Coordinates of C-alpha atoms and ligand atoms in Angstrom, one line a residue:
M1 CA 0.0 0.2 -0.1
K2 CA 3.0 2.2 0.0
K3 CA 3.5 1.9 -3.2
L4 CA 0.4 3.0 -3.9
L5 CA 0.8 6.3 -1.6
W6 CA 4.1 7.0 -3.6
K7 CA 2.1 6.1 -7.1
L8 CA -0.7 8.5 -6.5
C9 CA 2.0 11.0 -5.1
F10 CA 3.8 11.3 -8.1
S11 CA 1.0 10.8 -10.1
Y12 CA -1.1 13.9 -9.2
L13 CA 2.4 15.9 -8.5
L14 CA 3.5 15.0 -12.7
L15 CA -0.5 16.2 -13.0
A16 CA 0.6 19.1 -11.4
V17 CA 3.4 20.3 -13.1
L18 CA 2.3 19.5 -16.5
T19 CA -0.9 21.5 -15.7
L20 CA 1.5 24.6 -14.2
G21 CA 3.8 24.4 -17.4
I22 CA 1.4 24.3 -19.7
S23 CA -0.1 27.5 -18.5
L24 CA 3.8 28.9 -18.0
I25 CA 4.1 28.2 -22.2
I26 CA 0.7 29.4 -22.9
A27 CA 1.5 32.6 -20.6
S28 CA 4.9 33.1 -21.6
F29 CA 3.9 33.0 -25.5
L30 CA 0.8 35.1 -25.0
L31 CA 3.0 37.6 -23.3
K32 CA 5.8 37.6 -25.6
Q33 CA 3.3 37.8 -28.5
F34 CA 1.4 40.9 -26.0
H35 CA 5.0 42.9 -25.9
L36 CA 5.2 42.2 -29.7
D37 CA 2.4 43.7 -30.6
Q38 CA 2.9 46.7 -27.9
A39 CA 6.8 47.4 -29.2
C40 CA 5.1 47.1 -33.2
H41 CA 2.6 49.8 -31.6
Q42 CA 4.9 51.7 -29.9
L43 CA 7.4 51.8 -33.5
E44 CA 4.2 52.8 -35.7
A45 CA 3.6 55.6 -33.7
Q46 CA 7.6 56.5 -34.0
A47 CA 7.4 55.9 -37.9
R48 CA 4.2 57.9 -38.3
L49 CA 5.9 60.7 -36.3
F50 CA 9.2 60.8 -38.4
R51 CA 7.0 60.1 -41.1
S52 CA 5.4 63.9 -40.6
S53 CA 8.6 65.1 -40.3
V54 CA 9.6 63.7 -43.4
E55 CA 6.5 64.9 -45.1
K56 CA 6.6 68.9 -44.3
N57 CA 10.6 69.0 -45.0
F58 CA 11.0 67.1 -48.3
A59 CA 13.3 70.0 -49.2
L60 CA 15.9 69.1 -47.1
S61 CA 19.2 67.1 -48.4
A62 CA 20.1 63.5 -47.1
A63 CA 22.9 64.6 -44.9
E64 CA 20.1 67.3 -43.4
I65 CA 17.4 64.1 -42.6
N66 CA 20.5 61.9 -41.9
L67 CA 20.7 64.3 -38.5
L68 CA 17.0 64.2 -38.1
C69 CA 17.5 60.7 -38.1
A70 CA 19.8 60.4 -35.3
E71 CA 17.8 63.3 -33.1
F72 CA 14.7 61.8 -33.1
S73 CA 16.6 57.3 -32.6
A74 CA 18.1 59.5 -29.8
E75 CA 15.1 60.8 -28.2
L76 CA 12.7 57.8 -28.6
G77 CA 15.5 55.3 -28.3
S78 CA 14.5 53.1 -31.8
R79 CA 16.8 52.6 -34.8
I80 CA 15.1 55.4 -37.8
T81 CA 15.8 54.8 -41.3
V82 CA 14.3 56.7 -44.7
I83 CA 14.5 54.8 -47.7
V84 CA 13.0 56.5 -51.0
A85 CA 10.6 54.3 -53.5
T86 CA 13.7 53.2 -55.2
G87 CA 14.7 51.2 -52.3
Q88 CA 17.7 53.6 -51.7
V89 CA 18.3 54.2 -47.9
L90 CA 18.5 58.0 -47.9
A91 CA 18.9 58.0 -44.1
D92 CA 19.8 55.9 -41.0
S93 CA 19.9 56.4 -37.4
E94 CA 23.0 53.8 -36.9
K95 CA 24.7 53.4 -40.0
N96 CA 25.9 56.0 -42.7
S97 CA 23.2 55.1 -45.8
A98 CA 26.3 55.3 -48.1
E99 CA 27.2 52.2 -47.5
M100 CA 23.8 50.7 -46.8
N101 CA 21.8 47.9 -49.5
N102 CA 19.1 48.4 -51.4
H103 CA 16.2 48.0 -49.7
A104 CA 13.7 47.2 -51.4
D105 CA 13.7 43.4 -51.2
R106 CA 12.9 43.9 -47.3
P107 CA 9.8 42.1 -46.6
E108 CA 8.5 45.4 -44.6
I109 CA 9.9 47.9 -47.1
I110 CA 7.5 46.3 -49.7
A111 CA 4.7 46.2 -47.5
A112 CA 5.1 50.1 -47.1
L113 CA 5.7 51.0 -50.4
A114 CA 2.5 48.9 -51.3
G115 CA 0.7 51.6 -49.1
E116 CA 0.6 49.4 -46.1
I117 CA 2.2 49.2 -42.8
G118 CA 5.1 46.6 -42.9
V119 CA 6.4 45.2 -40.1
S120 CA 9.2 42.3 -40.0
L121 CA 11.1 41.1 -37.4
R122 CA 14.1 38.9 -38.6
R123 CA 18.1 40.1 -38.8
S124 CA 19.4 43.2 -39.7
H125 CA 21.9 42.9 -42.7
S126 CA 23.3 46.3 -42.1
L127 CA 23.3 45.9 -38.4
D128 CA 24.2 41.6 -38.1
K129 CA 21.5 41.5 -35.2
E130 CA 18.2 40.8 -35.0
L131 CA 15.2 43.7 -35.3
L132 CA 11.8 44.4 -35.1
Y133 CA 10.8 46.4 -38.2
V134 CA 8.1 48.8 -38.8
A135 CA 8.1 50.5 -41.6
V136 CA 5.2 53.3 -43.1
P137 CA 5.0 54.7 -46.5
V138 CA 5.5 58.7 -47.2
R139 CA 3.4 60.3 -49.7
K140 CA 4.2 62.6 -51.5
N141 CA 1.3 64.4 -53.5
G142 CA -0.9 61.1 -52.5
I143 CA 2.2 59.4 -54.7
V144 CA 4.4 56.8 -52.0
W145 CA 7.4 58.7 -52.2
G146 CA 9.1 56.1 -49.9
V147 CA 9.3 54.6 -46.4
V148 CA 9.5 55.7 -42.7
R149 CA 10.9 52.5 -40.9
A150 CA 11.6 52.2 -37.2
A151 CA 13.6 49.4 -35.8
L152 CA 14.0 48.0 -32.4
P153 CA 16.7 45.5 -31.5
A154 CA 14.6 42.3 -30.7
K155 CA 17.5 41.9 -27.5
L156 CA 15.8 44.6 -26.3
L157 CA 11.9 43.3 -26.5
D158 CA 13.3 40.1 -24.6
E159 CA 14.9 42.0 -21.8
Q160 CA 11.5 43.3 -21.7
L161 CA 10.3 39.2 -21.0
V162 CA 12.6 39.0 -18.3
F163 CA 10.1 38.5 -16.0
H164 CA 9.6 35.4 -17.1
S165 CA 12.0 33.7 -15.6
R166 CA 10.3 35.7 -12.6
L167 CA 7.1 33.9 -13.3
L168 CA 8.8 30.6 -13.3
L169 CA 10.5 31.5 -10.5
A170 CA 6.8 32.5 -8.8
A171 CA 6.0 29.2 -9.7
L172 CA 8.2 27.1 -7.6
P173 CA 5.9 27.9 -4.5
A174 CA 3.0 26.7 -6.0
L175 CA 4.8 23.4 -7.3
L176 CA 6.0 23.2 -3.7
L177 CA 2.4 23.5 -2.8
A178 CA 1.1 20.9 -5.2
A179 CA 3.9 18.5 -4.1
V180 CA 2.3 18.5 -0.1
A181 CA -1.2 18.5 -1.7
S182 CA -0.5 15.3 -3.5
F183 CA 1.1 13.8 -0.4
L184 CA -2.5 14.5 1.4
L185 CA -4.6 13.8 -1.4
A186 CA -2.6 10.6 -2.1
L187 CA -2.9 9.7 1.7
R188 CA -6.4 10.5 2.2
I189 CA -6.9 7.6 -0.6
S190 CA -4.1 5.1 0.4
R191 CA -4.7 5.6 4.2
P192 CA -8.3 3.9 4.1
L193 CA -7.9 1.8 1.5
E194 CA -4.3 0.3 3.6
E195 CA -7.2 -0.1 6.3
I196 CA -9.3 -1.9 3.8
E197 CA -6.3 -4.0 2.8
Q198 CA -5.8 -5.3 6.3
G199 CA -9.4 -6.0 7.2
V200 CA -9.5 -8.1 3.6
L201 CA -6.3 -10.1 5.2
R202 CA -8.1 -10.8 8.5
F203 CA -11.5 -11.9 5.9
T204 CA -8.9 -14.3 4.8
Q205 CA -7.2 -15.8 7.4
G206 CA -11.1 -16.5 8.7
S207 CA -11.8 -13.8 10.7
L208 CA -15.2 -13.9 9.4
H209 CA -16.4 -11.0 12.4
H210 CA -14.3 -8.7 12.1
R211 CA -15.8 -5.5 10.4
I212 CA -13.9 -2.4 8.0
H213 CA -14.4 1.2 10.0
V214 CA -12.8 3.8 7.7
A215 CA -13.3 7.3 7.0
G216 CA -12.5 8.8 3.8
P217 CA -14.0 9.3 0.2
L218 CA -17.5 8.4 0.2
E219 CA -16.4 5.6 -2.6
I220 CA -13.9 4.2 -0.7
T221 CA -16.2 4.1 2.5
S222 CA -19.1 2.1 0.5
L223 CA -16.0 0.0 -0.6
S224 CA -15.8 -0.7 2.7
E225 CA -19.5 -1.2 3.9
S226 CA -19.5 -3.7 0.7
C227 CA -16.4 -5.6 2.4
N228 CA -17.8 -5.9 5.6
R229 CA -21.5 -7.1 3.3
M230 CA -19.3 -10.1 1.9
A231 CA -18.0 -10.7 4.5
A232 CA -21.6 -10.8 6.5
Q233 CA -22.8 -13.1 3.7
L234 CA -19.5 -15.6 3.6
D235 CA -19.7 -15.7 7.7
E236 CA -23.8 -17.2 7.3
Q237 CA -22.8 -19.1 4.4
T238 CA -20.2 -20.9 5.6
A239 CA -22.0 -21.1 9.1
V240 CA -25.1 -23.2 6.9
L241 CA -22.0 -25.1 5.4
K242 CA -20.3 -25.9 8.0
K243 CA -23.6 -27.0 9.5
Q244 CA -24.4 -29.3 6.5
L245 CA -20.8 -30.6 6.3
G246 CA -21.2 -31.6 10.2
L247 CA -24.9 -33.7 9.3
L248 CA -23.3 -35.2 6.4
E249 CA -19.8 -36.1 8.8
S250 CA -21.7 -37.2 12.1
T251 CA -24.2 -39.5 9.6
F252 CA -20.7 -40.8 8.0
R253 CA -19.3 -41.9 11.1
S254 CA -22.0 -42.8 12.8
M255 CA -23.2 -45.1 10.3
A256 CA -23.1 -49.0 10.8
E257 CA -21.8 -49.7 6.9
A258 CA -18.6 -49.6 6.1
V259 CA -18.1 -46.9 3.4
I260 CA -15.2 -46.5 0.9
V261 CA -15.1 -43.7 -1.9
I262 CA -12.8 -44.0 -4.8
D263 CA -11.6 -42.3 -7.7
K264 CA -11.5 -43.6 -11.4
D265 CA -7.5 -44.9 -10.4
G266 CA -8.7 -46.8 -7.0
R267 CA -6.7 -44.3 -5.0
L268 CA -9.2 -43.7 -1.8
L269 CA -10.7 -40.5 -1.4
R270 CA -13.2 -40.9 1.8
C271 CA -13.9 -43.8 4.2
N272 CA -15.8 -44.0 7.3
Q273 CA -14.8 -45.4 10.5
A274 CA -17.0 -48.2 10.0
A275 CA -14.8 -48.9 7.0
G276 CA -11.6 -48.6 9.5
R277 CA -12.5 -51.2 11.7
L278 CA -14.1 -53.8 9.0
F279 CA -11.1 -54.0 7.1
G280 CA -8.4 -53.3 10.2
F281 CA -6.9 -50.1 9.1
D282 CA -6.5 -46.8 10.4
P283 CA -9.2 -44.3 8.1
A284 CA -7.3 -41.1 8.4
A285 CA -3.8 -42.2 7.6
V286 CA -4.6 -43.9 3.9
A287 CA -6.1 -40.8 2.0
Q288 CA -5.1 -41.3 -1.3
R289 CA -3.9 -44.3 -1.0
D290 CA -4.3 -47.5 -3.5
I291 CA -7.6 -49.4 -2.7
Q292 CA -5.6 -52.8 -3.3
E293 CA -2.7 -51.7 -1.1
I294 CA -5.1 -50.9 1.9
I295 CA -8.1 -54.2 1.4
R296 CA -6.1 -57.0 0.7
H297 CA -9.1 -59.1 -0.1
A298 CA -9.9 -60.8 -3.6
D299 CA -12.9 -60.7 -3.3
V300 CA -13.2 -57.0 -2.6
Q301 CA -10.9 -56.1 -5.2
Q302 CA -13.1 -57.7 -7.7
F303 CA -16.2 -56.4 -6.4
L304 CA -14.4 -53.1 -7.2
E305 CA -13.5 -53.9 -10.8
R306 CA -16.7 -55.2 -11.2
T307 CA -18.9 -52.0 -9.9
L308 CA -16.9 -49.6 -11.9
K309 CA -16.6 -51.8 -15.4
N310 CA -20.5 -52.3 -14.5
G311 CA -21.6 -48.6 -15.0
G312 CA -24.4 -49.8 -13.2
P313 CA -25.0 -50.1 -9.1
T314 CA -23.8 -53.7 -7.8
E315 CA -24.7 -56.1 -5.3
E316 CA -22.9 -58.7 -3.8
I317 CA -22.4 -60.9 -0.8
I318 CA -18.7 -61.5 -0.5
A319 CA -17.1 -63.4 2.5
V320 CA -14.0 -62.6 3.9
S321 CA -11.7 -63.7 6.2
I322 CA -10.0 -60.8 7.8
G323 CA -9.5 -62.3 11.5
P324 CA -12.5 -64.5 12.2
E325 CA -14.6 -64.9 8.8
K326 CA -17.2 -62.5 7.9
I327 CA -20.3 -62.3 5.1
L328 CA -20.5 -58.9 3.5
N329 CA -23.4 -57.4 1.6
A330 CA -21.3 -55.0 -0.4
H331 CA -23.4 -52.3 -2.9
G332 CA -21.0 -50.0 -5.2
C333 CA -22.2 -47.7 -7.8
L334 CA -20.3 -45.6 -10.1
L335 CA -20.2 -41.9 -8.6
R336 CA -22.6 -39.0 -10.0
G337 CA -22.3 -35.2 -9.6
E338 CA -19.3 -32.8 -9.6
I339 CA -16.9 -35.5 -8.1
G340 CA -18.1 -38.2 -10.8
Q341 CA -17.4 -36.6 -13.7
D342 CA -13.5 -37.9 -13.1
G343 CA -15.5 -41.3 -12.6
G344 CA -15.0 -42.7 -9.1
A345 CA -17.3 -45.2 -7.0
L346 CA -19.0 -45.6 -4.1
L347 CA -18.6 -48.8 -2.2
V348 CA -21.0 -49.7 1.2
F349 CA -20.6 -52.6 2.8
H350 CA -23.0 -54.1 6.1
D351 CA -21.8 -56.7 8.1
I352 CA -24.1 -59.0 8.4
T353 CA -22.3 -62.3 9.7
R354 CA -24.4 -62.0 12.7
L355 CA -27.7 -62.0 10.3
K356 CA -26.4 -65.1 8.8
Q357 CA -25.4 -67.0 11.7
L358 CA -28.5 -66.1 12.9
E359 CA -30.0 -67.4 9.7
T360 CA -28.1 -70.7 10.1
M361 CA -29.4 -71.1 13.4
R362 CA -33.0 -70.6 12.8
R363 CA -32.9 -72.8 10.2
D364 CA -30.6 -75.9 12.4
F365 CA -33.0 -75.3 15.1
A366 CA -36.4 -76.1 12.6
A367 CA -33.8 -79.0 11.1
N368 CA -33.2 -79.8 14.9
V369 CA -37.2 -79.8 16.3
S370 CA -38.0 -81.6 12.9
H371 CA -35.6 -84.6 14.2
E372 CA -36.1 -84.3 17.9
L373 CA -40.1 -84.7 17.6
K374 CA -39.1 -87.4 14.3
T375 CA -37.2 -90.2 16.7
P376 CA -40.4 -90.2 19.1
I377 CA -43.5 -89.9 17.0
T378 CA -42.1 -92.8 14.5
A379 CA -41.1 -95.5 17.7
I380 CA -45.0 -94.3 18.6
S381 CA -46.5 -95.1 14.8
G382 CA -44.5 -98.2 14.9
F383 CA -45.6 -99.8 17.9
V384 CA -49.3 -98.5 17.2
E385 CA -48.8 -100.3 14.2
T386 CA -47.1 -103.4 15.5
L387 CA -50.4 -103.3 18.3
R388 CA -52.7 -102.9 15.2
D389 CA -51.1 -106.0 13.2
G390 CA -51.8 -108.1 16.3
A391 CA -49.8 -107.5 19.1
M392 CA -52.9 -106.4 21.0
H393 CA -53.7 -109.8 21.6
E394 CA -50.9 -110.6 23.2
P395 CA -51.0 -108.6 27.0
E396 CA -47.4 -109.1 27.3
D397 CA -46.2 -107.2 24.0
A398 CA -49.3 -104.5 24.6
A399 CA -48.4 -104.0 28.1
R400 CA -44.4 -103.4 26.7
F401 CA -45.4 -101.7 24.0
L402 CA -47.8 -99.0 25.4
E403 CA -45.1 -98.2 27.8
I404 CA -42.7 -97.3 25.0
I405 CA -45.5 -95.1 23.5
A406 CA -46.4 -93.5 26.6
R407 CA -42.7 -93.2 27.2
N408 CA -41.9 -91.3 23.7
V409 CA -45.5 -89.5 24.2
R410 CA -44.3 -88.2 27.6
R411 CA -40.8 -87.2 25.5
L412 CA -42.4 -85.6 22.7
H413 CA -44.7 -83.6 25.6
A414 CA -41.1 -83.1 27.5
I415 CA -39.7 -81.8 24.2
I416 CA -43.2 -79.3 23.3
E417 CA -42.6 -78.0 26.9
D418 CA -39.1 -76.6 26.7
L419 CA -39.7 -75.2 23.1
L420 CA -42.6 -72.9 24.6
A421 CA -40.7 -72.7 27.3
L422 CA -37.9 -71.2 25.1
A423 CA -40.7 -69.4 23.2
R424 CA -42.1 -67.7 25.5
L425 CA -38.7 -66.4 27.1
E426 CA -37.8 -64.9 23.8
Q427 CA -41.2 -63.4 23.4
D428 CA -41.1 -61.9 27.7
E429 CA -37.2 -60.8 26.5
E430 CA -38.3 -59.5 23.3
Q431 CA -41.2 -57.4 24.6
G432 CA -39.5 -56.4 27.7
Q433 CA -42.0 -57.8 29.9
I434 CA -39.9 -60.4 32.0
S435 CA -39.5 -57.6 35.3
L436 CA -37.0 -58.3 37.8
S437 CA -37.1 -57.3 41.7
W438 CA -34.7 -57.0 44.8
K439 CA -35.8 -60.4 46.3
A440 CA -33.8 -62.8 48.4
I441 CA -31.9 -65.3 46.6
K442 CA -32.2 -68.3 49.7
P443 CA -36.6 -69.1 48.8
V444 CA -35.4 -69.3 45.4
L445 CA -33.0 -72.1 45.7
E446 CA -34.8 -73.8 48.5
N447 CA -37.5 -74.0 46.2
A448 CA -35.6 -75.4 43.2
A449 CA -34.4 -78.2 45.6
A450 CA -37.6 -78.8 46.6
V451 CA -38.0 -79.6 42.9
C452 CA -35.8 -82.1 42.4
T453 CA -35.8 -83.8 45.5
Q454 CA -37.7 -87.2 43.9
A455 CA -35.3 -87.3 41.3
A456 CA -32.1 -87.0 43.7
E457 CA -34.1 -89.3 46.5
E458 CA -34.4 -91.7 43.4
K459 CA -30.7 -92.1 42.6
G460 CA -30.1 -91.6 46.7
I461 CA -28.5 -88.4 45.9
S462 CA -28.0 -85.7 48.9
V463 CA -28.6 -81.9 47.3
E464 CA -26.5 -79.7 49.8
L465 CA -27.5 -75.8 49.8
T466 CA -25.5 -73.4 51.5
C467 CA -27.0 -69.7 50.9
Q468 CA -26.9 -66.6 53.5
D469 CA -30.8 -66.3 54.1
A470 CA -30.4 -62.2 53.9
L471 CA -28.6 -62.3 50.7
K472 CA -31.0 -60.4 48.0
A473 CA -30.6 -59.0 44.0
Q474 CA -33.0 -58.0 41.3
I475 CA -34.4 -61.3 40.1
N476 CA -37.5 -63.2 38.7
S477 CA -38.3 -65.7 41.4
A478 CA -40.2 -68.0 39.3
L479 CA -37.6 -67.7 36.4
L480 CA -34.0 -67.7 38.1
E481 CA -35.7 -71.0 40.3
Q482 CA -36.0 -73.0 36.6
A483 CA -33.0 -72.0 35.8
V484 CA -31.3 -73.0 39.1
V485 CA -33.7 -76.3 38.8
N486 CA -32.5 -77.1 35.3
L487 CA -28.7 -77.2 36.3
L488 CA -29.8 -79.2 39.2
N489 CA -31.9 -82.0 37.1
N490 CA -28.3 -82.0 35.3
A491 CA -26.1 -82.4 38.3
I492 CA -28.8 -85.2 39.2
K493 CA -29.2 -87.0 36.1
Y494 CA -25.3 -87.1 35.3
S495 CA -24.1 -87.9 38.7
S496 CA -23.6 -91.9 39.8
A497 CA -26.2 -93.2 42.2
G498 CA -25.2 -92.0 46.5
S499 CA -23.3 -89.3 45.5
T500 CA -23.7 -85.6 46.6
V501 CA -24.4 -81.7 44.9
I502 CA -23.3 -78.8 45.9
L503 CA -26.1 -75.9 45.3
Q504 CA -24.3 -72.6 46.9
V505 CA -23.7 -69.2 46.5
V506 CA -20.2 -69.1 46.5
K507 CA -19.0 -65.3 45.9
V508 CA -20.9 -61.9 46.7
T509 CA -19.2 -59.5 45.7
S510 CA -20.0 -55.8 46.1
D511 CA -21.6 -55.8 42.0
G512 CA -22.2 -59.6 41.8
V513 CA -23.3 -63.0 43.5
V514 CA -21.9 -66.0 42.2
I515 CA -24.7 -69.0 42.3
S516 CA -23.0 -72.4 41.8
V517 CA -24.5 -75.7 41.0
Q518 CA -21.8 -79.0 41.8
D519 CA -21.8 -82.0 41.2
F520 CA -19.0 -85.2 41.5
G521 CA -20.8 -87.3 38.3
C522 CA -19.1 -87.9 34.7
G523 CA -18.0 -84.4 33.9
I524 CA -17.6 -83.2 29.8
G525 CA -14.9 -82.7 27.7
K526 CA -13.0 -79.3 27.0
E527 CA -14.2 -79.6 23.9
H528 CA -18.1 -79.6 24.5
H529 CA -17.8 -76.3 26.8
A530 CA -18.7 -73.7 24.2
R531 CA -21.4 -75.3 22.5
L532 CA -23.3 -76.9 25.8
F533 CA -25.8 -74.3 26.1
E534 CA -26.7 -74.9 22.2
R535 CA -30.2 -76.0 21.9
F536 CA -30.4 -79.6 21.4
Y537 CA -26.8 -79.8 22.2
R538 CA -25.6 -82.5 23.6
V539 CA -22.3 -84.8 24.8
D540 CA -24.0 -88.2 24.6
K541 CA -27.4 -88.1 22.7
A542 CA -28.1 -91.5 23.8
R543 CA -27.7 -91.1 27.3
S544 CA -29.3 -87.8 26.9
C545 CA -32.6 -89.6 26.1
K546 CA -32.5 -92.3 28.2
L547 CA -32.4 -90.2 30.9
G548 CA -35.2 -88.4 29.5
G549 CA -33.4 -85.2 28.7
T550 CA -34.5 -82.9 25.5
G551 CA -31.2 -80.8 24.7
L552 CA -32.8 -77.5 25.8
G553 CA -32.5 -77.7 29.3
L554 CA -29.2 -75.3 29.6
A555 CA -30.0 -73.3 26.6
I556 CA -33.6 -72.3 28.8
A557 CA -31.3 -71.8 31.7
K558 CA -29.2 -69.5 29.9
H559 CA -31.5 -67.6 28.6
I560 CA -33.1 -66.9 31.6
V561 CA -29.8 -65.8 33.1
Q562 CA -29.5 -63.4 30.2
A563 CA -32.9 -61.7 31.1
H564 CA -31.6 -61.1 34.7
H565 CA -28.5 -58.9 32.8
G566 CA -26.1 -62.2 34.4
T567 CA -23.6 -64.7 32.7
I568 CA -23.3 -68.2 33.7
V569 CA -20.2 -70.8 32.8
V570 CA -19.0 -74.2 33.0
E571 CA -15.6 -76.1 34.4
S572 CA -15.7 -79.4 34.2
T573 CA -13.2 -82.1 33.7
L574 CA -14.3 -85.7 32.7
G575 CA -14.7 -88.2 35.0
R576 CA -14.4 -85.6 38.2
G577 CA -18.1 -84.0 37.9
S578 CA -18.9 -80.6 36.8
V579 CA -19.8 -76.5 38.3
F580 CA -22.4 -75.0 36.7
S581 CA -22.3 -70.9 37.6
I582 CA -24.8 -68.3 37.5
R583 CA -23.4 -64.8 38.0
L584 CA -25.6 -62.5 38.5
P585 CA -25.2 -58.2 39.0
L586 CA -26.3 -56.4 42.4
Ligands
LIG1 P1 -30.9 -82.3 28.5 O1 -32.0 -82.5 28.0 O2 -29.6 -83.6 27.6 O3 -29.6 -82.7 29.4 P2 -29.3 -80.1 28.5 O4 -29.3 -78.9 28.0 O5 -29.9 -79.8 30.1 O6 -29.9 -81.2 27.7 O7 -28.2 -80.4 28.4 C1 -27.3 -80.5 27.5 C2 -26.2 -81.6 27.3 O8 -24.7 -81.3 28.8 C3 -26.9 -83.3 27.7 O9 -27.2 -83.5 27.2 C4 -25.3 -83.7 28.6 O10 -24.8 -84.3 27.9 C5 -24.5 -82.2 29.5 N1 -24.5 -81.8 30.9 C6 -25.3 -81.4 31.4 N2 -25.2 -80.6 33.0 C7 -24.2 -81.7 32.5 C8 -23.5 -82.2 34.1 N3 -24.0 -81.5 35.1 N4 -23.2 -83.0 34.3 C9 -22.3 -84.1 32.7 N5 -22.7 -83.9 31.4 C10 -23.5 -82.3 31.6

């Protein structure tokens, strides 16, 4: 901006100098012209004066006229010459007329001889200097007899114009004044512009709340107001954009689906956190990198190639093994809009592993249920056929077959009861209908033990219960009793006769309580522990069926514990017995 100040200052000064200079030249020219006119008038008056003397004294000799010329010249200060019609010089105040050339060819003489006033500014051949001549015709009896000429050295004229230089001197203070005025004027424009520049600089640095306040010419103040209005609008638009961007960003971040945007060369433009989590990379560290470097998985890369080639939307189910195998529902489409003009694609991966697992579980469950129901139904229909084919007439066989039929009906009943219990549990859990209340645990355990008393007594097994009377937890008494009954039943079923089953609260901490059911029976091999709580999972199917098991007892127990926000675990050693522990939060 300092540059602008000096530029403006110099321009104004140049303008002032030019104006002053041109004015001076014109003034000087006019002045010179004025002086020339003045001198001409003066010389003409002198010539006319001398002419009247000549016209009165035509009888005078040349010497006398010469004398007269000299007297006049001394009196008036100009050179006086008398020339006859032939151009011959009769008398001259400065030079001997006899030595002078014929003057018929001099412009002022030609004009005067023609009866006019001759004026000429030229070099004198006789005196060899610049002279201003004015010649008037001298008439004798109405005919031009000759010419009287008055002349003045041009140098004298110039001397009269000596004050031109004074004029120049007088212009100097004006010039100085113009310089100061130029500086002040330039400052008046450049200073507010400088302030506007500073303000705009602050706008570009992001301070859009800043406002420019300048005093100065109207155009500059309205420029600053326009800048302020522009900043306010920019501020508003930036806020709207920021809000929209924030909304988009948080939507992008919150999405459970992995979203990846790539350009036509397969370089990653954007991706969200879910994509990083799914494919195991840091989204902040992979921008602009080749997608093939980031996701080293053949199926994903092939899907990407197909999307870029297809043009239209592409959808596929892809199985990727990044850690545990994951099933992904992949959607891909080409980018539209401004970014899309250069090509590129949007890929969305939805992790449907859990969904697929649930689907598989549901399928397996349906198959298992059919299979579980099919066995007793086949047995029942088989024995009914046998009875119909004649076995019912043999009382001993008929009684045995009917007992088998009854046992399978009980089994069917037990399976259906357990399935219904599970379905009810799931439904209640989904609808949030399982109510928990702060109740004592001991009565629940006592009731569960009482339910199993008969089965325990049949095998001569003693059930030992240890629990503090005052111990309370958030429970649903009926459901918790059902879970403990299932565990106790198993403990009794898979223990040898005469052994002991211990039901106790083993651990009470500030945040939880652990109820355990311990037996010293056959135990369970480690390889089965992980699947033990699945529906219809049995370690020894024949044994379970023989003992009237449905394969659903532990699944029901697990569901009940989950409804209590607790966990259930098993510790067991083959041949030594098992401990099932229910952990309930307090
Ligand atoms: P079941 O009706 O067959 O007992 P569960 O779901 O209750 O079904 O148990 C699943 C399987 O776990 C049983 O078939 C059995 O093999 C094993 N099991 C459960 N509890 C015990 C235990 N206390 N001791 C040994 N095995 C057990």
